[in-house]
Coordinates of C-alpha atoms and ligand atoms in Angstrom, one line a residue:
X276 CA 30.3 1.2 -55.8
X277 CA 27.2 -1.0 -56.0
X278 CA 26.9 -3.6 -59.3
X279 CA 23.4 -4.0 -60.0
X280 CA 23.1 -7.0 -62.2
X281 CA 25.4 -8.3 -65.0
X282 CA 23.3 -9.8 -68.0
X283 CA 25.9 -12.1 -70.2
X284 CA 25.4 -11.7 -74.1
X285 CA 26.1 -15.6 -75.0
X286 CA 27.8 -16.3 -78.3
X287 CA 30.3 -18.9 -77.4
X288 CA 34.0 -18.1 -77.3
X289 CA 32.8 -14.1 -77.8
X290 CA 30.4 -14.3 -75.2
X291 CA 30.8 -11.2 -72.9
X292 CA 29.2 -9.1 -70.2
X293 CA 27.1 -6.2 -70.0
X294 CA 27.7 -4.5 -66.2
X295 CA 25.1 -2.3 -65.3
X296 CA 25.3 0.3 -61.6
X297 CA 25.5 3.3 -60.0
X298 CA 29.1 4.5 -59.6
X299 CA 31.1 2.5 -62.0
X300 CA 32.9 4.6 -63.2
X301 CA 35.9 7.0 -61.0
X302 CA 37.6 3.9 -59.4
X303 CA 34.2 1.8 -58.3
X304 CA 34.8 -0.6 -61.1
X305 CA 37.6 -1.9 -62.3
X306 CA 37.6 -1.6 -65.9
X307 CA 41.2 -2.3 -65.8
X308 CA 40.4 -6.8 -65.8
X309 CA 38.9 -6.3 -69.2
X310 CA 41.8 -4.3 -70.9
X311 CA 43.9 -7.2 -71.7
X312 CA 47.0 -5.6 -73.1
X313 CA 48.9 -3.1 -71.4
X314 CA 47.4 0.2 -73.1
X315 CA 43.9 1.3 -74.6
X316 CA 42.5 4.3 -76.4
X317 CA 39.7 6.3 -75.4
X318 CA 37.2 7.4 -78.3
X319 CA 34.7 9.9 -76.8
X320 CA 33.9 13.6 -77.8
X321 CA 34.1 17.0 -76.9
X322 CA 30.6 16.9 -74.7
X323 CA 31.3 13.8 -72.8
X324 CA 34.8 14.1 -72.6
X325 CA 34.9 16.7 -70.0
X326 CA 32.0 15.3 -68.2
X327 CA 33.4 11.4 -67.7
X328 CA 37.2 10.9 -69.0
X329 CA 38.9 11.6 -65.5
X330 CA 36.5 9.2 -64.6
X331 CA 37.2 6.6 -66.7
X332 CA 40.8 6.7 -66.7
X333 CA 40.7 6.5 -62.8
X334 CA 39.0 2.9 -63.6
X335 CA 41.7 2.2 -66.0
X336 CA 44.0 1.8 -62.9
X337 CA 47.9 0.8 -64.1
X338 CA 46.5 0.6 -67.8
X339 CA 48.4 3.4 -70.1
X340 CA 45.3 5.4 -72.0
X341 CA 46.0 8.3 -74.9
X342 CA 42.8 9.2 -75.9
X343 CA 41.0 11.3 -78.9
X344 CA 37.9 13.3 -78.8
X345 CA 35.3 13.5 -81.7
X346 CA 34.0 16.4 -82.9
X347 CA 30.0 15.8 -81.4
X348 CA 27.0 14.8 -83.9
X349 CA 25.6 12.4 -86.4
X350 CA 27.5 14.8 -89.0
X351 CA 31.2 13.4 -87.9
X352 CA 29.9 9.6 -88.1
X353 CA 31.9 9.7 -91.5
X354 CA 35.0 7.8 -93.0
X355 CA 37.1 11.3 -92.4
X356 CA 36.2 10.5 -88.5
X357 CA 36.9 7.0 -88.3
X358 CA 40.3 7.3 -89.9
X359 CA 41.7 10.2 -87.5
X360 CA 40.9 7.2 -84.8
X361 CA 43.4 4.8 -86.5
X362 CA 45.6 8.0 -87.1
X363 CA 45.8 8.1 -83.2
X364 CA 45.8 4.4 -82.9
X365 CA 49.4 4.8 -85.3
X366 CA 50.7 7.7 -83.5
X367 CA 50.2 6.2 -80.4
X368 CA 52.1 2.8 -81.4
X369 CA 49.1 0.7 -80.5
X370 CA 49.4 -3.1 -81.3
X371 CA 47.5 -5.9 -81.4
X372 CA 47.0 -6.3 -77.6
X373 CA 45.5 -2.4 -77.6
X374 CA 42.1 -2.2 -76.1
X375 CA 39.5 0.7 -78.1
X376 CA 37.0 2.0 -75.4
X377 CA 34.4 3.9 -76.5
X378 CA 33.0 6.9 -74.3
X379 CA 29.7 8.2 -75.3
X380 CA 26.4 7.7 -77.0
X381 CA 25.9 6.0 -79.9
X382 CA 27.5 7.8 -82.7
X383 CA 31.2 7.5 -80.7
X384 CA 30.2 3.7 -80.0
X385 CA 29.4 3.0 -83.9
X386 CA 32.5 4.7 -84.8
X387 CA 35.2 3.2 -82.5
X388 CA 33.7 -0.1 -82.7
X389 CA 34.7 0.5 -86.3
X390 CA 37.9 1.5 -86.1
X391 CA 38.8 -1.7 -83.9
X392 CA 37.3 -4.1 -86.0
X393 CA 39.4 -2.5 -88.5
X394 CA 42.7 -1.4 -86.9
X395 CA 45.3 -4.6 -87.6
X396 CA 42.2 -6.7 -88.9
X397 CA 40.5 -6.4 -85.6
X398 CA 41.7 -5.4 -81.6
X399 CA 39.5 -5.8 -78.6
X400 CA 36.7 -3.5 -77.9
X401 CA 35.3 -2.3 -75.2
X402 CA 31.8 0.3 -74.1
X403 CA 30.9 2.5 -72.4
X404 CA 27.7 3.9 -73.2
X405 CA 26.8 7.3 -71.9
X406 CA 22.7 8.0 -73.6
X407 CA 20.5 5.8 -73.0
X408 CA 20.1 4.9 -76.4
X409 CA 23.3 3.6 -76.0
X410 CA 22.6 1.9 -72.8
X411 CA 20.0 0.3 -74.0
X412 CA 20.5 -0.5 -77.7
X413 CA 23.7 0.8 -79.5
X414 CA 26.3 -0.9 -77.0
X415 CA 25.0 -4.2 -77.4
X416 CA 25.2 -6.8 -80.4
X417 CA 28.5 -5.6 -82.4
X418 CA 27.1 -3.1 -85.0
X419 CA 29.7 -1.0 -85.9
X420 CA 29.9 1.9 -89.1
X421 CA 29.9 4.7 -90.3
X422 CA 26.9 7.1 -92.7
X423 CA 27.7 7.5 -96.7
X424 CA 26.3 10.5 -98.1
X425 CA 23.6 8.1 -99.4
X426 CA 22.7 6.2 -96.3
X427 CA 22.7 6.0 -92.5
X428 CA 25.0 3.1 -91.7
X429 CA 26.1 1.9 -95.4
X430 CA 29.6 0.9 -93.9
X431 CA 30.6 -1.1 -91.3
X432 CA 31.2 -4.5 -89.8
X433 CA 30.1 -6.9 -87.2
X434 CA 33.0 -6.8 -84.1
X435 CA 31.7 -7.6 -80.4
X436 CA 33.1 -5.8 -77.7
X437 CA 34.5 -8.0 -74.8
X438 CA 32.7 -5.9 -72.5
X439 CA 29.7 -3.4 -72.0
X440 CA 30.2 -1.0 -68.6
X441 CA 26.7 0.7 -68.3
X442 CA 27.1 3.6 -65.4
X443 CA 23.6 4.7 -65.3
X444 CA 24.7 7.7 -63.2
X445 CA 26.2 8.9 -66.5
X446 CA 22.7 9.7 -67.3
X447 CA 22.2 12.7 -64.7
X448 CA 23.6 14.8 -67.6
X449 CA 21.6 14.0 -70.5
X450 CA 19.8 16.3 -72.1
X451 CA 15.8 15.0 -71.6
X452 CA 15.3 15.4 -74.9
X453 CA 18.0 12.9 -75.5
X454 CA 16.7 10.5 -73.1
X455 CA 13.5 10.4 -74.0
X456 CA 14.7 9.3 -77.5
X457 CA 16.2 6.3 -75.6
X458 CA 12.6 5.6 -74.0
X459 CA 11.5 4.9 -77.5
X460 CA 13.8 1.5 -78.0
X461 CA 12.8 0.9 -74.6
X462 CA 9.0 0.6 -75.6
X463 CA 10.1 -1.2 -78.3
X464 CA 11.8 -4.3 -76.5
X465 CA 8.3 -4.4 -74.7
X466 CA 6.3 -4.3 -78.0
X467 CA 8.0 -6.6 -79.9
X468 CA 9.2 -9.2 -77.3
X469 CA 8.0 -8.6 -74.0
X470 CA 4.2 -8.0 -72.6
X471 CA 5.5 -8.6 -69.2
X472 CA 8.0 -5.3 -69.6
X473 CA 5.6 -4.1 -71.8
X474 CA 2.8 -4.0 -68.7
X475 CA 5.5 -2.9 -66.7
X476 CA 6.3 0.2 -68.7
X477 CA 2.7 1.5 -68.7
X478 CA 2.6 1.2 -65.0
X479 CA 6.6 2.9 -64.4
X480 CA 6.3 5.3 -67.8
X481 CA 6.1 8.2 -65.5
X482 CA 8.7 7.2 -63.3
X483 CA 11.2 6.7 -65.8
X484 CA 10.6 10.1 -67.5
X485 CA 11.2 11.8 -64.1
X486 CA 14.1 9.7 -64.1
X487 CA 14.2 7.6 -61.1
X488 CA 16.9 5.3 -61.1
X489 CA 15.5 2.0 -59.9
X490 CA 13.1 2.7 -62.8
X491 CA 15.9 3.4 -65.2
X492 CA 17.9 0.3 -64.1
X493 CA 15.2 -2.1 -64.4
X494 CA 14.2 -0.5 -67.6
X495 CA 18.2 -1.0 -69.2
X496 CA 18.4 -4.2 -67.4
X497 CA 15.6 -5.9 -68.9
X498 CA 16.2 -3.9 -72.3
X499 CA 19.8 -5.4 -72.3
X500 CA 18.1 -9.1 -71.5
X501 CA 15.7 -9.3 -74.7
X502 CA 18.5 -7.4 -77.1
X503 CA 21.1 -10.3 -75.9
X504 CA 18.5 -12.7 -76.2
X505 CA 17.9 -11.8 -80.0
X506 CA 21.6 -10.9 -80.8
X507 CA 23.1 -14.7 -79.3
X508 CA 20.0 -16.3 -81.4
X509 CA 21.1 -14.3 -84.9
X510 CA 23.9 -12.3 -84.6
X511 CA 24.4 -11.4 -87.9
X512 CA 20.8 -10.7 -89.0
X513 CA 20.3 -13.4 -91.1
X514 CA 16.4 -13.4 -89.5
X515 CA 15.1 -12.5 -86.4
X516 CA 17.5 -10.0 -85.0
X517 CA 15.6 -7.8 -87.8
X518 CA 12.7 -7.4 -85.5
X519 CA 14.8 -5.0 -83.4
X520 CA 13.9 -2.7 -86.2
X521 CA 10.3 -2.3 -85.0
X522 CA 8.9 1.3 -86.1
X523 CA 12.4 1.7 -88.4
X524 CA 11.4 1.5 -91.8
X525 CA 9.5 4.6 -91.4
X526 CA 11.8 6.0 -88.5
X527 CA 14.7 6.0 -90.6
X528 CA 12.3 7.2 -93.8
X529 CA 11.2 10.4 -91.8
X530 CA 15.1 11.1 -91.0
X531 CA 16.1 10.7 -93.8
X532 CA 13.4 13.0 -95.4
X533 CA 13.3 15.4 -93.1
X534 CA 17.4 15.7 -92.7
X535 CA 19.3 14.4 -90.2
X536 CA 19.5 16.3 -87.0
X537 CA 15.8 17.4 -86.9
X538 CA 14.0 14.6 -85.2
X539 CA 16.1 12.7 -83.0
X540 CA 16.2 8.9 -84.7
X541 CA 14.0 7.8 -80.8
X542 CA 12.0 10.7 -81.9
X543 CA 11.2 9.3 -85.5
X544 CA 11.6 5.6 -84.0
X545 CA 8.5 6.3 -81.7
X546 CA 6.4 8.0 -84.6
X547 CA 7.1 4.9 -86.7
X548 CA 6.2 2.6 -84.4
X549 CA 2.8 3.7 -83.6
X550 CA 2.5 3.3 -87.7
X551 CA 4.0 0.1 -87.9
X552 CA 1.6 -1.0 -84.8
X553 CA -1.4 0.5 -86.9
X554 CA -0.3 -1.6 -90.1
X555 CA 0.0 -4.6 -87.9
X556 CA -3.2 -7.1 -87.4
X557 CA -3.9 -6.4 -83.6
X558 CA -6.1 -5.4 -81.9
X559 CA -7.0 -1.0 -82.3
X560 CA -7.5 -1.3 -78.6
X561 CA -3.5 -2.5 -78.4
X562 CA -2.7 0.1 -80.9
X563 CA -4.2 2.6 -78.2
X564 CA -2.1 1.4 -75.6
X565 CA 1.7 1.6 -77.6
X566 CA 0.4 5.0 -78.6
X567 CA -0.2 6.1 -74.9
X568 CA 3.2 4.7 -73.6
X569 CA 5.0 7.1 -76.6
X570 CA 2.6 9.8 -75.9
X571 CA 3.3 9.3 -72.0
X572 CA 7.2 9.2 -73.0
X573 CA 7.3 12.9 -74.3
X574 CA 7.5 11.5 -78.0
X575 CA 5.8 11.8 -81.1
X576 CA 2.9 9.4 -82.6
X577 CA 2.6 10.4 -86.1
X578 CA 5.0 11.8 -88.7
X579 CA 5.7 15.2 -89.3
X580 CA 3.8 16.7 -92.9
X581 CA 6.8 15.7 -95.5
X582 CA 4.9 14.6 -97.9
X583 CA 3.2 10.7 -98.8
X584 CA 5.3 10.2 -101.5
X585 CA 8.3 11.6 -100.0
X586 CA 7.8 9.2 -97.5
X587 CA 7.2 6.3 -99.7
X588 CA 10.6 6.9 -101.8
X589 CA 12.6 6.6 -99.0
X590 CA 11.0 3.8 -97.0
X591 CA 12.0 2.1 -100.6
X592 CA 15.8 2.1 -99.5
X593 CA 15.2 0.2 -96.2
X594 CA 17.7 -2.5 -95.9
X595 CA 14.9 -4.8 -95.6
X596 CA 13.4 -4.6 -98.6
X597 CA 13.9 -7.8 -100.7
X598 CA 13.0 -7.7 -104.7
X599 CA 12.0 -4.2 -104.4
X600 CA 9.4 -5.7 -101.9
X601 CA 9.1 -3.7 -98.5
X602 CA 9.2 -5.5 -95.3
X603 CA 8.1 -4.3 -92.3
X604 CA 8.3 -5.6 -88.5
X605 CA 4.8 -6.0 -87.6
X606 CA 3.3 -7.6 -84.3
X607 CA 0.7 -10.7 -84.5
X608 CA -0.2 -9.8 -81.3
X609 CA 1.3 -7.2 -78.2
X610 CA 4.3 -8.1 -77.7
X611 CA 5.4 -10.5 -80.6
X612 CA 6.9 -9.3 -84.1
X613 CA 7.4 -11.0 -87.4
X614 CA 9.3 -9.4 -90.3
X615 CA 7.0 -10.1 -93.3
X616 CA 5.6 -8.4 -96.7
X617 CA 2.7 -9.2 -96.4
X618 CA 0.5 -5.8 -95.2
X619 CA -2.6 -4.0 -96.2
X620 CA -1.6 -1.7 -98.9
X621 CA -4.9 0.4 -98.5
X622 CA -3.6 0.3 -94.9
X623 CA -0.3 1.8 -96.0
X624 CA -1.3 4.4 -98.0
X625 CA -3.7 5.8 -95.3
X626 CA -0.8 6.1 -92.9
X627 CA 1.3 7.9 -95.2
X628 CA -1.7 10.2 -96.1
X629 CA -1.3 11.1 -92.6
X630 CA 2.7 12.8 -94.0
X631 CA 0.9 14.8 -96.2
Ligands
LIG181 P1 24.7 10.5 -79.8 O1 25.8 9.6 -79.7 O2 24.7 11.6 -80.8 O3 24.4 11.2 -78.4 C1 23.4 12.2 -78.2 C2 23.9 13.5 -77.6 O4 24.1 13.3 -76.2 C3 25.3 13.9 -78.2 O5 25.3 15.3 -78.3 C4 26.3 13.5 -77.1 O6 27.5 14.2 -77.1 C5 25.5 13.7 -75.9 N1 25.8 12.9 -74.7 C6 26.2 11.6 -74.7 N2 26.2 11.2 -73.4 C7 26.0 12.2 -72.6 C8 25.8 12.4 -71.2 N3 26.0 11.4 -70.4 N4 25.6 13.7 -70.8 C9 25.4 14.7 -71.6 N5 25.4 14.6 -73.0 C10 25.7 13.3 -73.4 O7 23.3 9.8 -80.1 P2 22.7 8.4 -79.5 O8 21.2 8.6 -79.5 O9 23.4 7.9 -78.3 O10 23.1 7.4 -80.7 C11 22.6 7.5 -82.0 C12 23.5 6.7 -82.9 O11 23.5 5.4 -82.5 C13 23.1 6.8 -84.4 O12 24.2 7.1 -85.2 C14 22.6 5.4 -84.7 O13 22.8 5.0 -86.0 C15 23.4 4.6 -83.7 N6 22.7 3.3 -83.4 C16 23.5 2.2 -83.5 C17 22.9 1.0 -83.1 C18 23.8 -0.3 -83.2 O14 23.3 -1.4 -82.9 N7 25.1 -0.1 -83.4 C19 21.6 0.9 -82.6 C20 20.9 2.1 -82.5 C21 21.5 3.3 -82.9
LIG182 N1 19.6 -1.7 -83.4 C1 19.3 -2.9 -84.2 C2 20.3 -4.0 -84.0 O1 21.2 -3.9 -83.2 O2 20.2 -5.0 -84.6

């Protein structure tokens, strides 16, 4: 067992820690000391399951686990889904000392995070993030949900878990498609908060595709650091915390277009930030150098042809718009972001011309 660094996400009485090493899981950790009541369930699903569970519940030590697993995809982040968790959360006679782990990526983690907020008004929460999407984004900060047919993430709630477990050996597993749609929120930390990381990302790009794990580490590490930093400073996205949504309001346009399941959401993620970097008022020079680190990543830098006004409807249903006015994260310089509607329209229009 060998803990790496633990990076505290401050918000007072709810603070809690994000744990992030080699070997965590299968006994090296004890996940037992943040399991406060006697028995927990495991959410996960029927890829990670048979990859990690024995695992886990080996870390659970004298803690009684049931557990359920999830059909997998972005197709079973539903209602239907969520309530067969607090079926097994009856059945199993869980109270209000029961601890929720989640096992997976990101789709398990929104949905069990969910279902404990939910289950007898809300019981603790713990995850453990298996993609590095996960690791580096979806675990941290307390958004929890579900899809409706009209929208990704239309229902959910805010509920923090009392403890993050990031096992970055879980990642020898992952797909490289799928982890290369992680590297996109990992660019983004460095774009919108970081030049530092940034820097450091254009000189380690190469060694994070090929997957070294001191590379991986320090990437999640520091990725963890700036999302905790902008989580404790606006928890519930009444401002800032909106600027993690660099490269999302066309990201989540181009899903949404194109159906879910196509691109991978890093996948559109990337495209869109290399648009949203383009719309900002920096330098093209900087614009170069984001669109090298995605390129370098494996990931795409513009949007697939769906179509300009395609595009445009659907950027209009971005949470952020306000009066029917978009909002976009934008960067007064590398490294910085704003949220603001104030953009160059003829700027706009010749990105999306780029859809057609
Ligand atoms: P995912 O959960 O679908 O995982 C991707 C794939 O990898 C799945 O097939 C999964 O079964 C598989 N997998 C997971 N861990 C594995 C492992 N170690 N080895 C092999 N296969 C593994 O996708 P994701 O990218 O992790 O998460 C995307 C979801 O996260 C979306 O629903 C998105 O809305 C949500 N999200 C939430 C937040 C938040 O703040 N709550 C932030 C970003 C994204
Ligand atoms: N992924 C955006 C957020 O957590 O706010």
């Amino acid at each position: 067992m060998s803990v790496q660094h633990t990076v505290n996400v401050e918000l007072g009485a709810r603070s809690y820690p994000i744990v992030i090493g080699q070997g965590l899981l299968g006994g090296g950790y004890d996940l037992a000391s943040y399991v406060a009541g006697p028995d927990c369930l495991i959410v996960t699903n029927d890829t990670v399951a048979p990859l990690y569970i024995e695992a886990l519940e080996a870390s659970l030590r004298d803690r009684t686990s049931t557990s359920i697993s999830l059909p997998d995809g972005e197709a079973h982040k539903t209602l239907s889904t969520m309530a067969s968790i607090l079926d097994a959360l009856v059945t199993a006679g869980a109270s209000r000392d029961t601890t929720v782990i989640a096992l997976g990526g990101g789709v398990v983690g929104d949905i069990a995070g969910f279902a404990a907020a939910s289950y007898m008004r809300g019981v603790d929460f713990v995850q453990v993030p298996t993609t590095l999407l996960a690791q580096v984004d979806s675990s941290v900060g307390g958004k929890t949900g579900v899809n409706h047919e009209q929208g990704k993430n239309l229902i959910g709630a805010f509920h923090q878990p009392g403890f993050v477990c990031i096992d970055t050996d879980t990642l020898s597993t992952l797909p490289d498609r799928e982890l290369k749609a992680g590297l996109a929120e990992v660019i983004k930390y460095g774009a919108i908060a970081d030049i530092a990381f940034f820097e450091w990302l254009e000189r380690n790009m190469d060694a994070l595709a090929a997957r070294d794990p001191a590379a991986l580490a320090h990437a999640i590490r520091r990725s963890c650091e700036l999302k905790a930093a902008v989580v404790a400073a606006d928890e519930r996205e009444r401002g800032r915390r909106a600027i993690l949504n660099f490269g999302h309001t066309f990201g989540h346009a181009i899903e949404r277009c194109q159906g879910y399941g196509q691109w991978l959401h890093g996948e559109a993620v990337a495209a869109g930030m290399v648009m949203a970097a383009t719309l900002s008022d920096i330098d093209a020079a900087d614009v170069a150098r984001i669109r090298d680190l995605v390129t370098r990543a494996g990931l795409p830098v513009a949007p697939p042809a769906i179509g300009a006004s395609k595009l445009r409807q659907a950027m209009a249903l971005d949470k952020k718009v306000q009066r029917k006015q978009l909002r976009f994260v934008l960067l007064p310089k590398l490294g910085e972001a704003i949220v603001t509607s104030e953009y160059s329209e003829a700027k706009l229009d010749r990105l999306l011309a780029a859809a057609a």
